[in-house]
XYZ file of C-alpha atoms in Angstrom:
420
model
C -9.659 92.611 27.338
C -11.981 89.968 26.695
C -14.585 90.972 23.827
C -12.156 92.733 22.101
C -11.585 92.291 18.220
C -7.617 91.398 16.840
C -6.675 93.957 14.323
C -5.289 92.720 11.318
C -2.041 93.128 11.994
C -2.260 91.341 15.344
C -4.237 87.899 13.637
C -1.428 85.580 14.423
C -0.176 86.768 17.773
C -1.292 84.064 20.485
C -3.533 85.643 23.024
C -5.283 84.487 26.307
C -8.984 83.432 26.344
C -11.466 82.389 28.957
C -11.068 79.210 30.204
C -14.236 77.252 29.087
C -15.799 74.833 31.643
C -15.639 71.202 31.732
C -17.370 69.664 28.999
C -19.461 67.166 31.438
C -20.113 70.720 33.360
C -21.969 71.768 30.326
C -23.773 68.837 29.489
C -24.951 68.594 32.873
C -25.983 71.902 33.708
C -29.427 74.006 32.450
C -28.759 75.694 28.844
C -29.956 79.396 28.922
C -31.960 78.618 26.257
C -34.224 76.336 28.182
C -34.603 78.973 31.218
C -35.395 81.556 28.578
C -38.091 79.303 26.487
C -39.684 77.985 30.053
C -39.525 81.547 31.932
C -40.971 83.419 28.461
C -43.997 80.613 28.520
C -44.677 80.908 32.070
C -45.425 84.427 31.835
C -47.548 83.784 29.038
C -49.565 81.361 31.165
C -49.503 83.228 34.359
C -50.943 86.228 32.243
C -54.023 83.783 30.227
C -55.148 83.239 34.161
C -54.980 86.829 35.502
C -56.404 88.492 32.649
C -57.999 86.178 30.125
C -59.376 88.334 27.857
C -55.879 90.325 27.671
C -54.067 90.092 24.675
C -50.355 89.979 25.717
C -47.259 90.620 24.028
C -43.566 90.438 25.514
C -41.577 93.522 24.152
C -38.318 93.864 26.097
C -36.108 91.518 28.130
C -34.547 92.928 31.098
C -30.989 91.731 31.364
C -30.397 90.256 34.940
C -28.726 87.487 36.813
C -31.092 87.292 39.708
C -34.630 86.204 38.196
C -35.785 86.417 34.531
C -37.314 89.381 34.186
C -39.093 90.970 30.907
C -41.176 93.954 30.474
C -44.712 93.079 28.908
C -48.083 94.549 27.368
C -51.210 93.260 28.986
C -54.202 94.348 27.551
C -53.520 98.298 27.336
C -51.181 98.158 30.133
C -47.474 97.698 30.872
C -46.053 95.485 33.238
C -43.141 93.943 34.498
C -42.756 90.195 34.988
C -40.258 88.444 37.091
C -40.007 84.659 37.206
C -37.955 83.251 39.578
C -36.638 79.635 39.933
C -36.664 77.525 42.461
C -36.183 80.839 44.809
C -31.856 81.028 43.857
C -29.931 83.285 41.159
C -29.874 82.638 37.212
C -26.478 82.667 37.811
C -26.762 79.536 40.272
C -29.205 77.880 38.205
C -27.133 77.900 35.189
C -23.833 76.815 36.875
C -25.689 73.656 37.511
C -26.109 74.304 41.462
C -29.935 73.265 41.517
C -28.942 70.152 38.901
C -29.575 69.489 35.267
C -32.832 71.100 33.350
C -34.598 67.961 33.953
C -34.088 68.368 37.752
C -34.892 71.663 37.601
C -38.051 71.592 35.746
C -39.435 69.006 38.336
C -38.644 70.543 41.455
C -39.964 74.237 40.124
C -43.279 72.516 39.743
C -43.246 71.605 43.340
C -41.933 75.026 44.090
C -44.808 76.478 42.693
C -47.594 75.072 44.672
C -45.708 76.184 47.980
C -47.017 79.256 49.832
C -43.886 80.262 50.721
C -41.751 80.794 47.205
C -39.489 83.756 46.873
C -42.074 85.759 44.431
C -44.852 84.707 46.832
C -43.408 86.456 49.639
C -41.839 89.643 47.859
C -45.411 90.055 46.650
C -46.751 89.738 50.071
C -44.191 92.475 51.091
C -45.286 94.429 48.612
C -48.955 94.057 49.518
C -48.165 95.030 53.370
C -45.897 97.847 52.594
C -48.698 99.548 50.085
C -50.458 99.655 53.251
C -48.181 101.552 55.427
C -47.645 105.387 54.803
C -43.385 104.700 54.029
C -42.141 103.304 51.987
C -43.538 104.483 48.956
C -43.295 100.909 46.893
C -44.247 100.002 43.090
C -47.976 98.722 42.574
C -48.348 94.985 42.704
C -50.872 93.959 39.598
C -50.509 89.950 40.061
C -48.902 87.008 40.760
C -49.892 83.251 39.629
C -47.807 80.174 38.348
C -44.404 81.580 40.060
C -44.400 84.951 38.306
C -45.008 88.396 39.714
C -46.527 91.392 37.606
C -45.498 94.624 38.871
C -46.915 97.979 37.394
C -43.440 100.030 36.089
C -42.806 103.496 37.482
C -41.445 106.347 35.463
C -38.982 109.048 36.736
C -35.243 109.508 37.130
C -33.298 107.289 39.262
C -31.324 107.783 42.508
C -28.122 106.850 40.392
C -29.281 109.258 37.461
C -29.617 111.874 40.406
C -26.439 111.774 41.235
C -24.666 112.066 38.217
C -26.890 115.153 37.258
C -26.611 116.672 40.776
C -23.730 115.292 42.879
C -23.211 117.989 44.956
C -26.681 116.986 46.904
C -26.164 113.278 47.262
C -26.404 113.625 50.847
C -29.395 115.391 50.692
C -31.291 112.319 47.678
C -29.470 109.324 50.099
C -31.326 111.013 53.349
C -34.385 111.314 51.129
C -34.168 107.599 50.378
C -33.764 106.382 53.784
C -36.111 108.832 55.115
C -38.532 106.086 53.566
C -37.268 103.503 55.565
C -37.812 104.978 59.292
C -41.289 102.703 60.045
C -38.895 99.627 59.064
C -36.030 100.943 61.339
C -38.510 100.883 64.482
C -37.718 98.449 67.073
C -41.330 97.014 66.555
C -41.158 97.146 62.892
C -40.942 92.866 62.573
C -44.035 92.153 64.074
C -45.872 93.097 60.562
C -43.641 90.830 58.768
C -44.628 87.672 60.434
C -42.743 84.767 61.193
C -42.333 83.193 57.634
C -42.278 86.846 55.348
C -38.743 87.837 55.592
C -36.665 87.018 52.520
C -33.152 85.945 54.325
C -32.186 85.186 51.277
C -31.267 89.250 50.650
C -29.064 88.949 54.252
C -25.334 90.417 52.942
C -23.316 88.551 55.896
C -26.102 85.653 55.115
C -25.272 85.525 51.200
C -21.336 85.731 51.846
C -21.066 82.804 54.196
C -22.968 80.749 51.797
C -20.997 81.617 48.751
C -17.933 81.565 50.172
C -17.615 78.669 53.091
C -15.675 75.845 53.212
C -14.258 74.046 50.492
C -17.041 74.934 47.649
C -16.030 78.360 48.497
C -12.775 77.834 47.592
C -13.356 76.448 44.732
C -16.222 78.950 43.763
C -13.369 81.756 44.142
C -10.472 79.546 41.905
C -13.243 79.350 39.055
C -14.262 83.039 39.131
C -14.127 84.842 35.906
C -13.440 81.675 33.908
C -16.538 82.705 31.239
C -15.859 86.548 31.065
C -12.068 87.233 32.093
C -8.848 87.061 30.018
C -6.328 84.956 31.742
C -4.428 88.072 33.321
C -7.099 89.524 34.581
C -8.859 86.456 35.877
C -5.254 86.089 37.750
C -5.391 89.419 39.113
C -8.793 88.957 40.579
C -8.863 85.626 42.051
C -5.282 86.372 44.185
C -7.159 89.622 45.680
C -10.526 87.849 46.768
C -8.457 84.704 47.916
C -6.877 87.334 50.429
C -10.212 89.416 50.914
C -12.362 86.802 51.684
C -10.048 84.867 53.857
C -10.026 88.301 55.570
C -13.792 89.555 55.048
C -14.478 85.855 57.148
C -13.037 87.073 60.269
C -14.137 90.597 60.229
C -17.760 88.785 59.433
C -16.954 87.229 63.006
C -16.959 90.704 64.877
C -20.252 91.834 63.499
C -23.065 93.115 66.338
C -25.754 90.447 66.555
C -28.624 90.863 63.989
C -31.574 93.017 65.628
C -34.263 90.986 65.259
C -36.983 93.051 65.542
C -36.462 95.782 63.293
C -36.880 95.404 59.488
C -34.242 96.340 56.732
C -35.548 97.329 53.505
C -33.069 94.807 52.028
C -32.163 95.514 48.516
C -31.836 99.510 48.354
C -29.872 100.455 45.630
C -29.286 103.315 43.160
C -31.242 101.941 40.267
C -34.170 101.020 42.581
C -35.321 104.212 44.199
C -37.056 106.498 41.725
C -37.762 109.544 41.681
C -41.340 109.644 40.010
C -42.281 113.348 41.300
C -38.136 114.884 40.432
C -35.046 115.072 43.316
C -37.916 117.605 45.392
C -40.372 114.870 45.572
C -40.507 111.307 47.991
C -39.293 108.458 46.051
C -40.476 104.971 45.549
C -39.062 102.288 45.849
C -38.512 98.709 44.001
C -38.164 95.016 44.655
C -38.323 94.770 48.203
C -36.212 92.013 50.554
C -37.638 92.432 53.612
C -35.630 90.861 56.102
C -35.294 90.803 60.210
C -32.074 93.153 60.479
C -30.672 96.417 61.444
C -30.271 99.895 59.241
C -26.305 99.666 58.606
C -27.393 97.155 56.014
C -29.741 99.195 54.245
C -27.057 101.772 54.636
C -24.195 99.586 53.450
C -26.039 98.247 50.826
C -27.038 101.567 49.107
C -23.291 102.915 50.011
C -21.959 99.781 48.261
C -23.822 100.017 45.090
C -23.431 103.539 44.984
C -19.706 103.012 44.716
C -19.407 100.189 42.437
C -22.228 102.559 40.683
C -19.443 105.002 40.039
C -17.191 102.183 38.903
C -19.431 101.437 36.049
C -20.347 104.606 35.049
C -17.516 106.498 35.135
C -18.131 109.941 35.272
C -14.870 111.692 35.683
C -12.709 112.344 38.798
C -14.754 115.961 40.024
C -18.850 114.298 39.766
C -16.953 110.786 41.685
C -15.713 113.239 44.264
C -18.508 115.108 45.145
C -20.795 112.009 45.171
C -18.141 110.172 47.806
C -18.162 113.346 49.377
C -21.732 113.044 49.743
C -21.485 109.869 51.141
C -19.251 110.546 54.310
C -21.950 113.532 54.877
C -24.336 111.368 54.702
C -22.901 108.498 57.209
C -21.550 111.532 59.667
C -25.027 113.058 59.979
C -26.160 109.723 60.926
C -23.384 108.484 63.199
C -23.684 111.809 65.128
C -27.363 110.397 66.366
C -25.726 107.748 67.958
C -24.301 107.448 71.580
C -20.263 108.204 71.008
C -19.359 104.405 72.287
C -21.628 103.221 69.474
C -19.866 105.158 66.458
C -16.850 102.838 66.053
C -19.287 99.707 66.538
C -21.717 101.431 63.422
C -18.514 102.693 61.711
C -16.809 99.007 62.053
C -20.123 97.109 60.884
C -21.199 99.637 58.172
C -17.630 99.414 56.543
C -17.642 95.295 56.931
C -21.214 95.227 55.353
C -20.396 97.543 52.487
C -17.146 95.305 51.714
C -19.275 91.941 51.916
C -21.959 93.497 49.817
C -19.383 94.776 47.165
C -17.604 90.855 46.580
C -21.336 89.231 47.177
C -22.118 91.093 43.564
C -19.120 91.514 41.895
C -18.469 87.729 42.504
C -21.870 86.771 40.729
C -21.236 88.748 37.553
C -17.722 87.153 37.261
C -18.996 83.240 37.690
C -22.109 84.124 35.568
C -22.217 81.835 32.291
C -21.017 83.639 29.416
C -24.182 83.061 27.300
C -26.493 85.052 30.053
C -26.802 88.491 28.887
C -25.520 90.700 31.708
C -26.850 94.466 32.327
C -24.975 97.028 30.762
C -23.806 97.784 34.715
C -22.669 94.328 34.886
C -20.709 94.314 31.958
C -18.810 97.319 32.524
C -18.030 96.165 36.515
C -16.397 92.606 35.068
C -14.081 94.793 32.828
C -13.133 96.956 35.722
C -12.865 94.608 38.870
C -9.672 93.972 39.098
C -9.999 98.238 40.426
C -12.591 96.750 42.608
C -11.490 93.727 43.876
C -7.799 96.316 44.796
C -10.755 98.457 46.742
C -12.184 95.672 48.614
C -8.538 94.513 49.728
C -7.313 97.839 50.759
C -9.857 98.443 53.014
C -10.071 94.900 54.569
C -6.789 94.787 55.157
C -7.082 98.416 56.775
C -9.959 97.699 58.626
C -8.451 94.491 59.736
C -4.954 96.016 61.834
C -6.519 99.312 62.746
C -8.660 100.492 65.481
C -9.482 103.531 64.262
C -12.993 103.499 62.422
C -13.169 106.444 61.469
C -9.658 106.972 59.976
C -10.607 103.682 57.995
C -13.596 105.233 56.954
C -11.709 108.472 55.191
C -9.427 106.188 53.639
C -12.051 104.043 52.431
C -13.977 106.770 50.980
C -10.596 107.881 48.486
C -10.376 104.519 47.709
C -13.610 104.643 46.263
C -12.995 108.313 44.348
C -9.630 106.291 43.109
C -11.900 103.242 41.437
C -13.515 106.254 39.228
C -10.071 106.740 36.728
């Protein structure tokens, strides 16, 4: 596997690398370097006009390919600040899709002045939902120049939960969404406004645009070519050539997207914390509020759950009980709804969770191979050939069978069988 040292006895066998990129690709395209510098001075800047008098220090970056994100002392306090770039994914941004640095550095300052930037409106969500009584959110302290302070909140995490206690995962996931029910009303929109909603967080909305047309094709061919060995790379690409191809017409069968109800948009293990222990109301992080239904919230937080497993690895019997957990959890729910409407939630919820599952797998495999990844990054590039086998199965399945729910069980061992 890639990363892996020869030992001495192996130093002249000839082994398989990553393929590098083009060498006009690299010229061309931002250096992580210059994000790093410019993102680490606008903080600094952004902080000298919020809190003058504050002396600041930067003590920890926070490993991510979505926004550059470091954890910083401000006076006596500490805070997180994101910066985010021109509103798309360091991953993007370094592959050269918004241009070279010089491009890039122009257009942000444009991006800045506008009213309706990425951080702009996440801290506007944040702002409206510290006014409602659910969801419990993390405290906004600031945002100026294109970067958002947010005060840090201490406590285990739903994922941490769940390795501890996985025998009440249904019990912490209904806790979670329990937050969400004033978002889930049919009126919920109406507080967002017409220009509030980050799309940008839409799964079905974030597949088509990765993966349409020819530049999709060509996104999937070059996947892995930074962080994979040349077997593995093979692996993966021939499974997400046949997934996606698939995952495109299954996309086609979706419900249309409720448009006035709110999903919570990013829920995820690592972003619901558990400040007061598993007894206590969570909060939540990094909202990405956008006009849609629960079975994304729901297939988002089953979906990272899973490839949440995949990373961690906790052994066969915790994996089993938390998948367990998980079909609890989706029965209790689908037993609300009108028997018609269980294969239609079943269907959508299972096409969502797959969708969700190649949207982030795929950006850890094209991300350049000089932007630090988290450590749960890291680990699902060395296992996603496992993955990419899960996302297959069940497309495939879901695509010849019309029986939801006997998809569903045999989605759910799939996803005990991707913890070895």
């Amino acid at each position: 596997m890639h990363g892996q040292q020869a030992k001495p006895e192996e130093a002249f066998v000839t082994v398989d690398v990553p393929t590098a990129p083009p060498l006009r690709e690299l010229l061309t395209r931002p250096s992580v370097a210059e994000v790093f510098v410019h993102a680490a001075a606008q903080i600094h800047r952004a902080t000298a006009d919020l809190w003058p008098d504050a002396p600041v220090c930067l003590e920890q970056h926070v490993p991510s390919v979505t926004s550059y994100v470091h954890r910083a002392r401000v006076g006596d306090r500490t805070l997180y600040a994101k910066v985010s770039i021109l509103g798309v994914s360091l991953v993007s941004l370094l592959r050269g899709a918004c241009g070279n640095w010089s491009n890039v550095l122009q257009a942000q300052r444009e991006y800045e002045a506008r009213a309706d930037g990425l951080l702009e409106r996440e801290a506007a969500q944040l702002r409206l939902l510290a006014a409602m009584e659910r969801p419990r959110v993390c405290a906004l302290a600031g945002v100026e120049r294109g970067v958002m302070f947010t005060e840090p909140v201490t406590g285990p995490s739903l994922g941490d939960l769940l390795l501890v206690h996985p025998g009440d995962t249904a019990e912490l996931l209904a806790l979670s969404l329990a937050e969400l029910r004033p978002l889930h009303r049919t009126d919920a929109a109406r507080r967002l406004g017409s220009a509030g909603a980050i799309g940008e967080r839409s799964i079905a909305g974030t597949f088509l645009r990765k993966f349409n047309g020819l530049s999709g094709a060509v996104y999937v061919d070059r996947l892995g070519a930074e962080r994979c060995d040349t077997e593995q790379r093979q692996e993966v690409v021939e499974l997400l050539r046949r997934t996606v191809a698939r995952l495109h017409r299954l996309r086609m069968a979706l419900p249309p997207v409720p448009r006035t109800m709110l999903a919570y948009g990013d829920l995820k293990p690592e972003h619901v914390v558990f400040p007061d222990g598993p007894e206590g109301r969570p909060v939540l992080l990094d909202p990405g509020l956008l006009r849609a239904g629960p079975a994304v919230d729901v297939a988002k937080l089953l979906s990272r759950t899973v490839l949440f497993l995949a990373a961690r690895q906790p052994g066969a019997a915790t994996a089993r009980q938390v998948v367990e957990g998980l079909g609890e959890f989706e029965e209790a729910r689908a037993l609300r709804l009108p028997r018609r409407a269980r294969r239609v939630w079943l269907r959508e919820l299972l096409t969502l969770w797959l969708m969700d599952t190649t949207n982030i797998l795929t950006t850890y495999l094209s991300a350049p191979a000089a932007l630090p990844l988290p450590g749960y990054g890291l680990a699902l590039v060395e296992r996603a050939g496992a993955v990419c086998a899960l996302v297959e199965a069940v497309s495939a399945d879901l695509a010849t069978s019309a029986d939801a729910r006997s998809v569903w069980e045999r989605a759910l061992t799939h996803a005990v069988a991707v913890t070895p």
